[in-house]
Tab-separated table of C-alpha atoms in Angstrom:
chain	number	residue	atom	x	y	z
K	24	LYS	CA	0.000	0.000	0.000
K	25	ALA	CA	1.539	3.289	-1.074
K	26	GLY	CA	2.095	5.921	1.590
K	27	VAL	CA	1.325	9.605	1.478
K	28	THR	CA	2.973	11.173	-1.552
K	29	GLN	CA	3.948	14.809	-1.697
K	30	THR	CA	5.260	16.580	-4.745
K	31	PRO	CA	7.562	18.217	-5.401
K	32	ARG	CA	10.089	17.274	-2.704
K	33	TYR	CA	12.111	20.464	-3.086
K	34	LEU	CA	11.230	23.855	-4.448
K	35	ILE	CA	13.006	27.199	-4.719
K	36	LYS	CA	10.901	30.264	-5.396
K	37	THR	CA	11.425	34.003	-5.444
K	38	ARG	CA	9.648	36.476	-3.169
K	39	GLY	CA	6.335	37.537	-4.615
K	40	GLN	CA	5.797	34.359	-6.611
K	41	GLN	CA	3.125	31.818	-5.869
K	42	VAL	CA	3.489	28.087	-5.366
K	43	THR	CA	1.254	25.014	-5.438
K	44	LEU	CA	2.086	21.869	-3.498
K	45	SER	CA	0.401	18.519	-3.968
K	46	CYS	CA	-0.476	15.705	-1.602
K	47	SER	CA	-1.885	12.296	-2.489
K	48	PRO	CA	-3.173	10.499	0.611
K	49	ILE	CA	-3.058	6.801	1.302
K	50	SER	CA	-5.645	4.968	-0.754
K	51	GLY	CA	-8.953	4.992	1.098
K	52	HIS	CA	-8.013	7.917	3.309
K	53	ARG	CA	-10.306	10.886	2.945
K	54	SER	CA	-8.908	13.364	5.448
K	55	VAL	CA	-5.848	15.434	4.555
K	56	SER	CA	-4.192	17.936	6.884
K	57	TRP	CA	-1.421	20.365	6.009
K	58	TYR	CA	1.316	21.581	8.341
K	59	GLN	CA	4.184	24.021	8.155
K	60	GLN	CA	7.333	23.014	10.031
K	61	THR	CA	10.111	25.475	10.869
K	62	PRO	CA	12.897	25.202	13.458
K	63	GLY	CA	11.599	28.148	15.457
K	64	GLN	CA	7.861	27.432	15.407
K	65	GLY	CA	7.783	23.677	15.045
K	66	LEU	CA	4.798	22.063	13.384
K	67	GLN	CA	1.933	24.442	12.833
K	68	PHE	CA	-1.450	23.390	11.534
K	69	LEU	CA	-2.583	25.018	8.310
K	70	PHE	CA	-5.888	23.345	7.432
K	71	GLU	CA	-7.680	20.034	7.169
K	72	TYR	CA	-9.872	18.810	4.338
K	73	PHE	CA	-12.371	16.000	4.371
K	74	SER	CA	-14.683	15.095	1.524
K	75	GLU	CA	-13.571	18.136	-0.472
K	76	THR	CA	-14.521	20.540	2.338
K	77	GLN	CA	-12.247	22.483	4.635
K	78	ARG	CA	-13.077	21.301	8.155
K	79	ASN	CA	-10.473	23.080	10.249
K	80	LYS	CA	-8.213	26.033	9.713
K	81	GLY	CA	-5.117	27.273	11.537
K	82	ASN	CA	-3.973	30.825	12.119
K	83	PHE	CA	-2.303	31.548	8.810
K	84	PRO	CA	-2.958	34.542	6.509
K	85	GLY	CA	-5.239	34.276	3.539
K	86	ARG	CA	-2.220	33.872	1.240
K	87	PHE	CA	-2.332	30.222	2.273
K	88	SER	CA	-5.158	28.299	0.718
K	89	GLY	CA	-5.984	24.753	-0.164
K	90	ARG	CA	-8.456	22.472	-1.788
K	91	GLN	CA	-9.287	18.814	-2.020
K	92	PHE	CA	-10.446	16.920	-5.058
K	93	SER	CA	-12.993	14.140	-5.362
K	94	ASN	CA	-10.208	11.527	-5.340
K	95	SER	CA	-9.034	12.971	-1.960
K	96	ARG	CA	-5.860	14.423	-3.418
K	97	SER	CA	-5.169	17.850	-1.992
K	98	GLU	CA	-3.281	20.914	-3.046
K	99	MET	CA	-2.154	23.899	-1.079
K	100	ASN	CA	-1.299	27.223	-2.611
K	101	VAL	CA	0.751	30.059	-1.215
K	102	SER	CA	0.534	33.373	-3.025
K	103	THR	CA	2.839	36.384	-2.813
K	104	LEU	CA	5.599	34.366	-1.202
K	105	GLU	CA	7.621	35.880	1.630
K	106	LEU	CA	11.042	34.865	2.916
K	107	GLY	CA	9.384	33.650	6.111
K	108	ASP	CA	7.385	31.088	4.141
K	109	SER	CA	10.540	29.016	3.752
K	110	ALA	CA	9.733	25.787	5.565
K	111	LEU	CA	9.001	22.106	5.297
K	112	TYR	CA	5.371	21.630	4.327
K	113	LEU	CA	3.932	18.327	5.469
K	114	CYS	CA	0.651	16.730	4.715
K	115	ALA	CA	-0.912	13.961	6.760
K	116	SER	CA	-3.766	11.658	5.846
K	117	ARG	CA	-6.302	9.861	7.981
K	118	ARG	CA	-8.996	7.424	6.964
K	119	ARG	CA	-11.581	9.891	8.215
K	120	GLN	CA	-12.025	12.558	10.825
K	121	GLY	CA	-12.066	11.141	14.332
K	122	VAL	CA	-9.451	8.501	13.555
K	123	ARG	CA	-6.475	9.169	15.778
K	124	GLU	CA	-3.590	7.961	13.672
K	125	ALA	CA	-2.344	10.242	10.930
K	126	PHE	CA	0.317	9.271	8.404
K	127	PHE	CA	2.697	11.902	7.140
K	128	GLY	CA	4.208	12.345	3.712
K	129	GLN	CA	7.902	13.129	3.247
K	130	GLY	CA	7.155	16.804	2.870
K	131	THR	CA	7.998	19.549	0.412
K	132	ARG	CA	10.978	21.697	1.318
K	133	LEU	CA	10.185	25.217	0.114
K	134	THR	CA	12.915	27.831	-0.006
K	135	VAL	CA	11.988	31.422	-0.794
K	136	VAL	CA	14.860	33.632	-1.920
D	14	GLN	CA	3.488	30.579	27.142
D	15	LYS	CA	3.297	28.079	24.312
D	16	GLU	CA	0.319	25.771	24.381
D	17	VAL	CA	2.464	22.639	24.280
D	18	GLU	CA	5.932	22.806	25.789
D	19	GLN	CA	8.812	20.396	25.602
D	20	ASN	CA	12.410	20.630	26.717
D	21	SER	CA	14.353	21.057	23.489
D	22	GLY	CA	17.287	18.997	24.737
D	23	PRO	CA	19.418	17.470	23.541
D	24	LEU	CA	18.730	14.661	25.957
D	25	SER	CA	21.652	12.290	25.961
D	26	VAL	CA	21.402	8.787	27.428
D	27	PRO	CA	23.654	5.720	27.203
D	28	GLU	CA	22.517	2.680	25.259
D	29	GLY	CA	20.327	0.443	27.405
D	30	ALA	CA	19.189	3.239	29.725
D	31	ILE	CA	15.682	4.639	30.154
D	32	ALA	CA	14.998	7.866	28.279
D	33	SER	CA	12.316	10.088	29.802
D	34	LEU	CA	10.684	12.745	27.648
D	35	ASN	CA	8.226	15.249	29.077
D	36	CYS	CA	5.543	17.487	27.673
D	37	THR	CA	3.223	19.991	29.362
D	38	TYR	CA	0.120	21.571	27.885
D	39	SER	CA	-1.986	24.563	28.789
D	40	ASP	CA	-5.516	23.694	27.601
D	41	ARG	CA	-7.249	21.776	30.382
D	42	GLY	CA	-9.887	20.589	27.968
D	43	SER	CA	-7.394	18.686	25.810
D	44	GLN	CA	-8.507	15.154	25.162
D	45	SER	CA	-5.958	13.217	23.137
D	46	PHE	CA	-2.200	13.162	23.402
D	47	PHE	CA	0.277	11.886	20.855
D	48	TRP	CA	3.966	11.135	20.661
D	49	TYR	CA	5.622	11.257	17.255
D	50	ARG	CA	9.198	10.462	16.357
D	51	GLN	CA	10.982	12.395	13.628
D	52	TYR	CA	14.343	11.375	12.276
D	53	SER	CA	16.451	14.109	10.737
D	54	GLY	CA	15.222	14.907	7.253
D	55	LYS	CA	12.219	12.591	7.591
D	56	SER	CA	8.548	13.069	8.352
D	57	PRO	CA	6.998	12.454	11.792
D	58	GLU	CA	5.732	8.968	12.558
D	59	LEU	CA	3.280	8.118	15.304
D	60	ILE	CA	4.665	6.138	18.232
D	61	MET	CA	1.772	6.228	20.678
D	62	PHE	CA	-1.358	8.039	21.652
D	63	ILE	CA	-3.041	8.187	25.041
D	64	TYR	CA	-6.274	9.729	26.235
D	65	SER	CA	-6.865	8.311	29.725
D	66	ASN	CA	-4.972	9.144	32.891
D	67	GLY	CA	-2.330	6.606	33.755
D	68	ASP	CA	0.145	4.554	31.786
D	69	LYS	CA	-0.046	2.953	28.371
D	70	GLU	CA	2.647	0.521	27.324
D	71	ASP	CA	3.646	-0.614	23.860
D	72	GLY	CA	6.836	-2.616	23.676
D	73	ARG	CA	9.727	-0.514	24.939
D	74	PHE	CA	7.569	2.620	25.004
D	75	THR	CA	5.336	3.801	27.848
D	76	ALA	CA	3.203	6.921	27.667
D	77	GLN	CA	2.068	8.473	30.938
D	78	LEU	CA	-0.728	11.008	31.222
D	79	ASN	CA	-1.614	13.166	34.211
D	80	LYS	CA	-4.459	15.496	33.300
D	81	ALA	CA	-4.586	17.147	36.723
D	82	SER	CA	-0.977	18.272	36.335
D	83	GLN	CA	-1.340	18.743	32.587
D	84	TYR	CA	1.624	16.714	31.531
D	85	VAL	CA	2.275	13.727	29.374
D	86	SER	CA	5.518	11.821	29.226
D	87	LEU	CA	7.145	9.134	27.113
D	88	LEU	CA	9.522	6.583	28.574
D	89	ILE	CA	11.776	4.568	26.307
D	90	ARG	CA	13.241	1.510	27.992
D	91	ASP	CA	16.439	-0.193	26.840
D	92	SER	CA	17.249	2.791	24.622
D	93	GLN	CA	18.975	1.988	21.339
D	94	PRO	CA	21.064	4.212	19.072
D	95	SER	CA	18.267	3.862	16.513
D	96	ASP	CA	16.005	5.721	18.955
D	97	SER	CA	18.083	8.864	18.381
D	98	ALA	CA	15.614	11.317	16.900
D	99	THR	CA	13.420	14.278	17.764
D	100	TYR	CA	10.307	13.356	19.719
D	101	LEU	CA	7.275	15.528	19.155
D	102	CYS	CA	4.390	15.836	21.569
D	103	ALA	CA	1.015	16.754	20.055
D	104	VAL	CA	-2.249	17.530	21.811
D	105	ARG	CA	-5.734	17.514	20.359
D	106	ARG	CA	-8.159	19.999	21.813
D	107	ALA	CA	-11.716	19.322	22.755
D	108	GLY	CA	-14.598	20.955	20.965
D	109	ASN	CA	-15.360	21.627	17.353
D	110	ASN	CA	-11.907	22.820	16.347
D	111	ARG	CA	-10.071	19.599	17.091
D	112	LYS	CA	-6.785	20.438	15.485
D	113	LEU	CA	-3.474	19.091	16.724
D	114	ILE	CA	-1.229	21.486	18.638
D	115	TRP	CA	2.438	20.530	18.546
D	116	GLY	CA	5.414	21.034	20.818
D	117	LEU	CA	8.766	21.950	19.304
D	118	GLY	CA	10.186	18.551	20.103
D	119	THR	CA	12.935	17.071	22.251
D	120	SER	CA	16.105	15.865	20.594
D	121	LEU	CA	17.234	12.502	21.972
D	122	ALA	CA	20.718	11.081	21.469
D	123	VAL	CA	21.389	7.500	22.542
D	124	ASN	CA	25.102	6.885	22.840
D	125	PRO	CA	26.505	3.405	22.107
């Protein structure tokens, strides 16, 4: 059974650009959560999608957005990139909301220059 | 005060010893508590979760929860060099917004 797949693994962007990251959950999993991980702030929750609907949202500006497709794949978009957006972006999938165990993908390392 | 606090370490223990990792949280209504392990350059992986006061054992790992004192700990018995990693504590709040709140992690080094 394939794990959570995130693409791309590494990305370098310039300030002001926008970026789209992709996450394919484990087959049969319908809940996808996104996190930003930095050394200073640790893992911070961005949002969670279930059945194509955003169910939870963290405290990030509106430049961060996401969506989920009917096949449960999810994308997150960051517009008008800032240097401080440089981080490891992780997505985690669960079979459904309420299930405790979440499985993480390998992450996308975003560097903004 | 951060909502979930962990000693950043590094915590250094000799091989075969017991490693004790601690985590405190501020939201008294928190319901579920998780320990994840993250190797350098890798993604977090779930080790254990606990939601009732007391101890929960799984192999060499024991999670301990004390809701009155608002702390959760992870004990690793017979520590191995392969246990060297960062251990992340995560807490799920009660209520409608049941997102996970994460600590910054404790770095553990097990010395052969």
